[in-house]
Coordinates of C-alpha atoms and ligand atoms in Angstrom, one line a residue:
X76 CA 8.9 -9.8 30.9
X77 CA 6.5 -7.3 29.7
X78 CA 5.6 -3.8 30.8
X79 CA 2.7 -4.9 32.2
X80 CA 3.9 -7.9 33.9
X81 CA 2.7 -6.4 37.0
X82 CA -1.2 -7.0 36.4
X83 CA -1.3 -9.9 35.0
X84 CA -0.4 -12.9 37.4
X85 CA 0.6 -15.8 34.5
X86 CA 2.9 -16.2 32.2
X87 CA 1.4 -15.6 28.4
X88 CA 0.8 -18.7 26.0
X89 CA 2.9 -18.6 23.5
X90 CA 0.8 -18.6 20.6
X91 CA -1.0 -15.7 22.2
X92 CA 2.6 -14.3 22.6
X93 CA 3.4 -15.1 19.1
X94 CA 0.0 -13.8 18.0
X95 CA 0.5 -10.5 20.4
X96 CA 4.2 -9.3 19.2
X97 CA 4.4 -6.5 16.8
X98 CA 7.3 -6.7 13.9
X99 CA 7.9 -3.3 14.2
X100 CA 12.0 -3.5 14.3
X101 CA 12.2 -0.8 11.6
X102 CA 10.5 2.2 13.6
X103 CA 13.7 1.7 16.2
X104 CA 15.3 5.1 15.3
X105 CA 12.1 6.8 15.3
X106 CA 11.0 5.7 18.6
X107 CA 14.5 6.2 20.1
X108 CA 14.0 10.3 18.3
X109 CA 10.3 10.3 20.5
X110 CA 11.4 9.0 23.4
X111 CA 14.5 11.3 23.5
X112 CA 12.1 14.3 22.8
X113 CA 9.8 12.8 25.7
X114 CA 12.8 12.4 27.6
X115 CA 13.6 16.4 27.8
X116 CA 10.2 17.1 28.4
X117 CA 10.6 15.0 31.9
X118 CA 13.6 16.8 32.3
X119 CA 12.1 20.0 32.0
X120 CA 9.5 19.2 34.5
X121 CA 12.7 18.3 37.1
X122 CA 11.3 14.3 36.9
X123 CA 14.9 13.3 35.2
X124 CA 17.5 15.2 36.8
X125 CA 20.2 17.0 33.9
X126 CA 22.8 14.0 34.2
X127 CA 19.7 11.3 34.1
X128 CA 18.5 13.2 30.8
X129 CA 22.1 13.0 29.1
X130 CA 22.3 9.6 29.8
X131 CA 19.1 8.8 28.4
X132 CA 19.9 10.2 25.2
X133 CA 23.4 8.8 24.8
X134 CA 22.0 5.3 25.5
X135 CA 19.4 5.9 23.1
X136 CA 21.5 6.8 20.7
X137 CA 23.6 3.1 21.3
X138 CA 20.8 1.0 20.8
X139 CA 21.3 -0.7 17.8
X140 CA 18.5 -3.6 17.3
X141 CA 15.2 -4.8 19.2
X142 CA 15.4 -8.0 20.8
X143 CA 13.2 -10.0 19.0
X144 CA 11.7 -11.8 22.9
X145 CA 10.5 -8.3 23.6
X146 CA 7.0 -7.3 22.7
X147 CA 7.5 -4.6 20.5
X148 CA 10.2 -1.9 19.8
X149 CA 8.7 0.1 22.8
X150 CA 9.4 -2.9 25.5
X151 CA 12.6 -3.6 24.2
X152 CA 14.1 0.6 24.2
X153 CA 12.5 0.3 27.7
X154 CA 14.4 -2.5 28.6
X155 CA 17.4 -2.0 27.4
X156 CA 17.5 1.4 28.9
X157 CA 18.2 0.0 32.1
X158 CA 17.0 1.2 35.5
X159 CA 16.6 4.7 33.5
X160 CA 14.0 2.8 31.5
X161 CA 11.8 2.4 34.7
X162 CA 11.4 6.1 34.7
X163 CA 11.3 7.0 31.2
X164 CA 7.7 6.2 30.9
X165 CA 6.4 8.9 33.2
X166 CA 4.0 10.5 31.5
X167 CA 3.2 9.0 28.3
X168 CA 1.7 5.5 27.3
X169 CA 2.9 3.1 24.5
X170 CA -0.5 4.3 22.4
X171 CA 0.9 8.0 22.2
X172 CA 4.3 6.4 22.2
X173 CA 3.6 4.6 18.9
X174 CA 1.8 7.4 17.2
X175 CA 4.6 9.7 17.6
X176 CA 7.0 7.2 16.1
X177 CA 4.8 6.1 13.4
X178 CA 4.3 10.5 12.6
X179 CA 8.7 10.6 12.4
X180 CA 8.6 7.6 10.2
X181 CA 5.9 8.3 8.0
X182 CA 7.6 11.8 7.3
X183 CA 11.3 10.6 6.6
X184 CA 9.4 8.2 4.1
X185 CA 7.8 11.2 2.4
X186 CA 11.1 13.0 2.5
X187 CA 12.7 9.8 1.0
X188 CA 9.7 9.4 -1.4
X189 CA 9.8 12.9 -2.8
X190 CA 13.7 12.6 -3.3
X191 CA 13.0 9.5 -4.9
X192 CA 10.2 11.0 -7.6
X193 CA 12.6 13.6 -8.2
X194 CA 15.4 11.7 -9.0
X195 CA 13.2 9.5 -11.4
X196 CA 11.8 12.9 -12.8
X197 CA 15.3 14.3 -13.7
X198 CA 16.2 11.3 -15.5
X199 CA 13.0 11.5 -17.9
X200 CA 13.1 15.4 -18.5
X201 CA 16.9 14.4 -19.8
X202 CA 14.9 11.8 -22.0
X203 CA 12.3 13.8 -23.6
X204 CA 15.0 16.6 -24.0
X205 CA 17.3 14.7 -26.1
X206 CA 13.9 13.7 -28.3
X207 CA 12.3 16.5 -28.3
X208 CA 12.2 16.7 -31.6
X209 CA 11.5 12.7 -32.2
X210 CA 8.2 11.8 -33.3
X211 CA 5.8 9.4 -32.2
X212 CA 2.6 8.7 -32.9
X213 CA 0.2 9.6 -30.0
X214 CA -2.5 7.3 -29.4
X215 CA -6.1 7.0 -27.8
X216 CA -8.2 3.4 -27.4
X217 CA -4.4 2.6 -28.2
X218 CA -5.0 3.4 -32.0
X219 CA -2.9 5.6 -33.9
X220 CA -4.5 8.9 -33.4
X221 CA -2.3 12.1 -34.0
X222 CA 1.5 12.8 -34.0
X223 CA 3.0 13.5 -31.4
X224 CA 6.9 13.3 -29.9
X225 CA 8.5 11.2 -27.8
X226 CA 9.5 14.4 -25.5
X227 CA 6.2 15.4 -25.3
X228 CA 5.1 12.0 -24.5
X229 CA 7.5 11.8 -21.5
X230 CA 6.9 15.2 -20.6
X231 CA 3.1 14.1 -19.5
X232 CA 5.4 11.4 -17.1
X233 CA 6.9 13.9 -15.4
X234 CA 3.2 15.7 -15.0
X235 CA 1.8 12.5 -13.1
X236 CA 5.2 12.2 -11.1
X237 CA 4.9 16.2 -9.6
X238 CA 1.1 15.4 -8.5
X239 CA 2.5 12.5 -6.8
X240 CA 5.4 15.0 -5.0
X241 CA 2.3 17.4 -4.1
X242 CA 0.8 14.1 -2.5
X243 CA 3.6 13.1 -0.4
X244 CA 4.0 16.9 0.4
X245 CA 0.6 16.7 1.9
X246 CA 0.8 13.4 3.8
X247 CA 3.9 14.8 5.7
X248 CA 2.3 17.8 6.7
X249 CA -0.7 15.8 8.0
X250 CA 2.1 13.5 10.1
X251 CA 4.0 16.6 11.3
X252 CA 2.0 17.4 14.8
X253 CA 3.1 15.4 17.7
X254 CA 0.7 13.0 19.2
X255 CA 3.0 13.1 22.5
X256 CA 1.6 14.4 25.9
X257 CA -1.6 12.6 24.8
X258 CA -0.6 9.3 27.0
X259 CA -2.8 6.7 27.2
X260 CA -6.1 8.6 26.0
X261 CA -6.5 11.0 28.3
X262 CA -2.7 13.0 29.1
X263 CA -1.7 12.5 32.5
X264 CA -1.3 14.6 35.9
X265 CA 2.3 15.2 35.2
X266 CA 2.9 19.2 35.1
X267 CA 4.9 18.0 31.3
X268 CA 5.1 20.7 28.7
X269 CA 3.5 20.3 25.1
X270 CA 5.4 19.6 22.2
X271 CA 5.7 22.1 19.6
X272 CA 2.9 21.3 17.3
X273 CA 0.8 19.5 19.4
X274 CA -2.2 16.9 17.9
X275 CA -5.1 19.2 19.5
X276 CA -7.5 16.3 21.2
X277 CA -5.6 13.5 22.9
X278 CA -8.2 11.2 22.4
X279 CA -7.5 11.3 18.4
X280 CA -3.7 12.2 19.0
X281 CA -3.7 8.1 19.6
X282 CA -6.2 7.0 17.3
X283 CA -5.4 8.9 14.4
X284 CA -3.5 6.8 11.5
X285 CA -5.1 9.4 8.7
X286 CA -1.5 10.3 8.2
X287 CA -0.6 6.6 7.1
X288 CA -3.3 6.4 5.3
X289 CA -2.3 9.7 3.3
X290 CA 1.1 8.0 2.4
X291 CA -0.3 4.4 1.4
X292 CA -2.9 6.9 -1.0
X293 CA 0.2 8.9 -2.1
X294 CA 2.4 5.5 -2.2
X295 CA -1.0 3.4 -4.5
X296 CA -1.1 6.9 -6.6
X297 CA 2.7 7.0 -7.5
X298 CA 2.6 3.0 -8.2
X299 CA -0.6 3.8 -10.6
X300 CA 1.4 6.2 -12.4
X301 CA 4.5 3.7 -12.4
X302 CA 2.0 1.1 -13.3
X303 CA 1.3 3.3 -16.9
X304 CA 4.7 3.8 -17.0
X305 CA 5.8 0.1 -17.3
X306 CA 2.9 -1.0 -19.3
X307 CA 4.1 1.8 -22.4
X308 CA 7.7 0.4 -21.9
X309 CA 6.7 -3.3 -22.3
X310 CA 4.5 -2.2 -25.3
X311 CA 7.3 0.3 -26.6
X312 CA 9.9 -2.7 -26.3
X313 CA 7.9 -5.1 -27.8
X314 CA 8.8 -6.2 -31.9
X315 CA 5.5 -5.4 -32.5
X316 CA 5.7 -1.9 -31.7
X317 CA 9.8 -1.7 -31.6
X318 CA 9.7 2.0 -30.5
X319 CA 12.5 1.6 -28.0
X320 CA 15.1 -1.4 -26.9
X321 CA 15.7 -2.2 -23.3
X322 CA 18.8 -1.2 -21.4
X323 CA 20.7 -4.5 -21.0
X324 CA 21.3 -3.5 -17.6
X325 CA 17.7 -2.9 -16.9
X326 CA 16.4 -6.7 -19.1
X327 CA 16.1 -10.3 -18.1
X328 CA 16.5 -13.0 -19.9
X329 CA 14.8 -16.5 -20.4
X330 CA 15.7 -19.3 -18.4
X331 CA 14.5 -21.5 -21.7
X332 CA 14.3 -19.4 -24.7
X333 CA 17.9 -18.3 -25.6
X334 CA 17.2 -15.2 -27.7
X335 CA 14.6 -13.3 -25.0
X336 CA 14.9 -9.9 -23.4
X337 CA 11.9 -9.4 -21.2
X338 CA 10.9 -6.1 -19.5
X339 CA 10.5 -7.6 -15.9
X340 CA 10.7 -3.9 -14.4
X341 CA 8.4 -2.7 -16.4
X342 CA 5.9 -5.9 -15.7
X343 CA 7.0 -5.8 -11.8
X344 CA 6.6 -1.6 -12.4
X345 CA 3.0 -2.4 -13.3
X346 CA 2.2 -5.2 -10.9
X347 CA 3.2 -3.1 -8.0
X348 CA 0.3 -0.9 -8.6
X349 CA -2.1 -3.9 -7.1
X350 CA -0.2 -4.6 -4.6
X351 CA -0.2 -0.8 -3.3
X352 CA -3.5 -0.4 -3.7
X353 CA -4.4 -3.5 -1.5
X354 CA -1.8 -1.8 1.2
X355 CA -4.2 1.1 1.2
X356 CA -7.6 -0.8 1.4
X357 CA -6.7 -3.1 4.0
X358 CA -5.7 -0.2 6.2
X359 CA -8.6 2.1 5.2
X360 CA -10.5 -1.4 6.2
X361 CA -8.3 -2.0 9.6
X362 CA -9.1 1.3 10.7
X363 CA -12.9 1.6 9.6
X364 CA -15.5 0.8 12.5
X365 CA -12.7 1.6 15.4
X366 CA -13.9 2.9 18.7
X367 CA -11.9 5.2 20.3
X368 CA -9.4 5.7 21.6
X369 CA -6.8 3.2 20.8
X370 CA -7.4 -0.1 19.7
X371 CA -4.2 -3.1 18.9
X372 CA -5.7 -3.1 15.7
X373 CA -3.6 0.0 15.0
X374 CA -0.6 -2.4 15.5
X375 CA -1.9 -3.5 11.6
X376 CA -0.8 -0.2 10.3
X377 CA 3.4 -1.4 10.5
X378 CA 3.5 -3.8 7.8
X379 CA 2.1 -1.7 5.1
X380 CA 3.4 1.5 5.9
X381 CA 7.0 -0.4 6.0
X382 CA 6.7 -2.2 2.7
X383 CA 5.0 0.8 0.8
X384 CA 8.1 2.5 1.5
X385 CA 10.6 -0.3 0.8
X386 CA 8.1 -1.0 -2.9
X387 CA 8.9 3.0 -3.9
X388 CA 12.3 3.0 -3.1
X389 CA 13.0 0.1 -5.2
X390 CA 11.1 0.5 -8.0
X391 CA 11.6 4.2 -8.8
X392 CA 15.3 3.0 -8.1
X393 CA 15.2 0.4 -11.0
X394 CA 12.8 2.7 -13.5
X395 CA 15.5 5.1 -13.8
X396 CA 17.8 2.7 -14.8
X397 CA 15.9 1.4 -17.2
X398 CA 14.4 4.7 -18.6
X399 CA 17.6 6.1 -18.4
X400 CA 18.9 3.1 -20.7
X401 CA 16.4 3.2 -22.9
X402 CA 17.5 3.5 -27.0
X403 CA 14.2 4.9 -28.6
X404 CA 14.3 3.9 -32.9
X405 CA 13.7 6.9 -34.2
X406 CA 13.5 5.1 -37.7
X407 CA 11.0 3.2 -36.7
X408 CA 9.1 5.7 -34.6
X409 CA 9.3 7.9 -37.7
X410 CA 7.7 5.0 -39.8
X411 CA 4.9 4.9 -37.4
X412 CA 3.8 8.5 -37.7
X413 CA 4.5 8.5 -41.5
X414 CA 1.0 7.3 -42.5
X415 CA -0.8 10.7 -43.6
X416 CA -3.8 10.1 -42.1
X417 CA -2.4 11.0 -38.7
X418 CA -3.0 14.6 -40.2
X419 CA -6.9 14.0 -40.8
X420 CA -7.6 16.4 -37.7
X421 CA -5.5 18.4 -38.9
X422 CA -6.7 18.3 -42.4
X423 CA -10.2 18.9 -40.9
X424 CA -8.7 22.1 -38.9
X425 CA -7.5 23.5 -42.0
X426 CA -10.8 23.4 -43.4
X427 CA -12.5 25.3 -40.4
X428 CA -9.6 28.2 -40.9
X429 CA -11.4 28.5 -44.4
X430 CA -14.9 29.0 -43.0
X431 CA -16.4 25.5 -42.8
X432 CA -18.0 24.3 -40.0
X433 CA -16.2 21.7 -38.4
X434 CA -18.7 18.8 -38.1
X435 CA -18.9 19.6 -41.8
X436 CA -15.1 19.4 -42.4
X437 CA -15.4 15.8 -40.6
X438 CA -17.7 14.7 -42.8
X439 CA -16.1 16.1 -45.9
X440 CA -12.2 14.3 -44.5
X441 CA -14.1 11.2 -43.6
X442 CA -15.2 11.0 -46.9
X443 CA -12.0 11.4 -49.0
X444 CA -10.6 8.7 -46.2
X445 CA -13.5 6.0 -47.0
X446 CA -12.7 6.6 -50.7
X447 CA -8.8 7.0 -50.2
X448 CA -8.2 10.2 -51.7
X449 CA -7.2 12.2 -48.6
X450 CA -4.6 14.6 -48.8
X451 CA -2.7 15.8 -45.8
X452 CA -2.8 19.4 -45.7
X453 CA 0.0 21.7 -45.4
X454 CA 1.8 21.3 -41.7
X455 CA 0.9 24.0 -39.5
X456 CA 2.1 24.5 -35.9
X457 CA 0.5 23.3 -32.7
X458 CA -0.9 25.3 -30.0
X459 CA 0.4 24.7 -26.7
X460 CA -0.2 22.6 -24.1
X461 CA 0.9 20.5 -27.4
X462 CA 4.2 18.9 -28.6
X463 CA 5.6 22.0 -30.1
X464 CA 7.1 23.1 -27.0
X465 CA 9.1 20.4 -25.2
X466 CA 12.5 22.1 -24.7
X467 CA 10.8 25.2 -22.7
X468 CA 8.6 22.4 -21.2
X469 CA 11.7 20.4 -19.9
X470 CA 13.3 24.0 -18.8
X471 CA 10.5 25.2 -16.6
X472 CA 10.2 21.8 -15.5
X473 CA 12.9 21.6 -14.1
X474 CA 13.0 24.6 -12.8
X475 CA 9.8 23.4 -10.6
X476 CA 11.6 19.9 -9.7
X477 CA 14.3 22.2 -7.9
Ligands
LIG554 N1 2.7 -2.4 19.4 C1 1.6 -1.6 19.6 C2 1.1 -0.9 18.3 O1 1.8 -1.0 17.4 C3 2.0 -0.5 20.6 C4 1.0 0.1 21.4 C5 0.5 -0.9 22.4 N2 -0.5 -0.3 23.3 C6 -1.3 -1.0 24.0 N3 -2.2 -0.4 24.8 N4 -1.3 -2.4 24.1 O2 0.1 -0.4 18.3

């Protein structure tokens, strides 16, 4: 039995059926939250009486699953409202329906996203605290380039990690009006109150997936950021570089070679990224070329919305294990900034703070490198943004993080 089982005079094949159905289980508490909201706004307008309302919202609040015969989550809170279900639908349609539910859940996964990057945040500042003073070698084209520290090095982390809390930030906002009232296209006759925060133009109030679209972007972001994340952990980890060994709570092992510790987070870290982005350009292609109002296309937006948010959970969840795990060599990271030439720059620097100019001190350091008889100059301290000021870095850092 559909909702529309009234127009339509046979039964539906059932690969049409099968092709038709939405899995959309997971937006069941959202939906029950917008239908309950709809639900007083009927109540307001004296179309469910006081006793009708209460009952609605108790009943909502017992429905526990969707029955997987119905259509979609909408059918099946319908249905299993009962004979209240028959009046509950006064008023709106399934397409503002949907949009309002798809708005709650989209936010919650913000909210759940931004506790998440926090989280993951706190656990690197307390890593580039505790080597703030460790040095590293800082690299560009992946050469040795200048020294750095390892605090500093995480420090730039936590940089990429609060653009990605601004993001999610913004895609909530953009979900935060309430598409209800908007009913099929056009609102309805029903004398029913606007929500607080109402999408201005009904039309767009139930064609509008830019929010979900703003959380895959935020969601592809983080996962690109994660992505650079793993890949310097499975280069870190690696003998060749041997910088840091992974937390045995946070490795795998080889189902062959006995002696093997392989970064799998770190690889699945970095192969999430793909996978996000594709979430985001299939629904930036779904959504291209749409007439309005609504289309069952929008049905498409589900499945990537869900499993964005399942993919950040998850691996921001196992990152912090693994970063928080991690045992950085400082012998060996020591050894790796130890060669002098690191200092060339620097060497150069010291030159122009005698009165050369600099493409002249390059050429001069170049020189005594190419005939090996550069000497480092005397250390001198580094200007901020730079490594020389991670503790007050991690301070007001987390002073931001909250
Ligand atoms: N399951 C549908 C969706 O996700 C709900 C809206 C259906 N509306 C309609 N007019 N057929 O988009």
């Amino acid at each position: 039995m559909t909702l529309w089982s009234g127009r339509v005079g046979k039964e539906l094949a059932p690969e049409v059926w099968e092709f038709l159905k939405a899995q959309d289980a997971e937006l069941l508490p959202y939906d029950c939250k917008a239908t309950a909201r709809h639900a007083r706004r009927l109540a307001a307008a004296g179309i469910l009486t006081d006793d009708e309302l209460a009952e609605v919202v108790a009943a909502l609040d017992a429905i526990e699953s969707v029955d997987p015969a119905d259509e979609d989550v909408h059918s099946s809170i319908e249905r299993q409202l009962g004979p209240l279900g028959r009046k509950i639908h006064a008023g709106r349609s399934r397409n503002d329906q949907v949009a309002a539910a798809m708005r709650l859940y989209v936010e919650d996964a913000c909210a759940e996203a931004v506790d998440a990057i926090r989280a993951f945040a706190r656990v690197v500042l307390d890593r580039a605290e505790a080597e703030a003073e460790t040095p590293m070698p800082g690299y560009t084209h992946l050469q040795r380039a200048q020294p750095v520290t390892v605090g500093h090095h995480l420090l730039a982390w936590v940089e990429m990690l609060e653009r990605d809390l601004a993001r999610f930030g913004f895609a909530a906002k953009q979900a935060r009006p309430s598409p209800l009232g908007a009913g099929a296209l056009a609102g309805s006759t029903l004398d029913l109150a606007a929500p607080p925060d109402q999408v201005r133009n009904s039309l767009d109030a139930v064609a509008d997936r830019d929010f979900a679209l703003d959380y895959l972007y935020g969601c592809a972001m983080l996962h690109s950021h994660l992505s650079r994340v793993g890949e310097e952990l499975i280069l870190w980890t690696t003998s060749e570089f041997g910088f840091a060994r992974l937390p045995e709570e946070a490795a795998t092992g080889s189902s062959m070679m006995p002696q093997k510790l392989n970064p799998d987070v770190a690889e699945l870290a970095r192969g999430k990224a793909g996978t996000a982005l594709g979430r985001l350009t299939g629904l930036l292609a779904v959504l291209k070329g749409l007439p309005l109002a609504y289309d069952r296309d929008l049905q498409e937006d589900k499945e990537p919305v869900f499993a964005a948010r399942r993919d950040v959970r998850s691996a921001l969840g196992a990152l912090g294990v693994l970063v928080a795990g991690l045992e950085f060599d400082r012998d060996r990271l020591a050894a790796a900034c130890s060669d002098p030439l690191l200092l060339a720059t620097d060497a150069a620097e010291a030159l122009v703070r005698e009165g050369v100019a600099f493409r002249d001190a390059h050429e001069q350091v170049a020189g005594s490198v190419r005939a090996g008889t550069f000497e480092p100059p005397p250390a001198a301290p580094r200007t901020a943004p730079g490594p020389g000021d991670v503790r007050s870095a991690v301070v007001a850092a987390r002073d931001r993080l909250g």
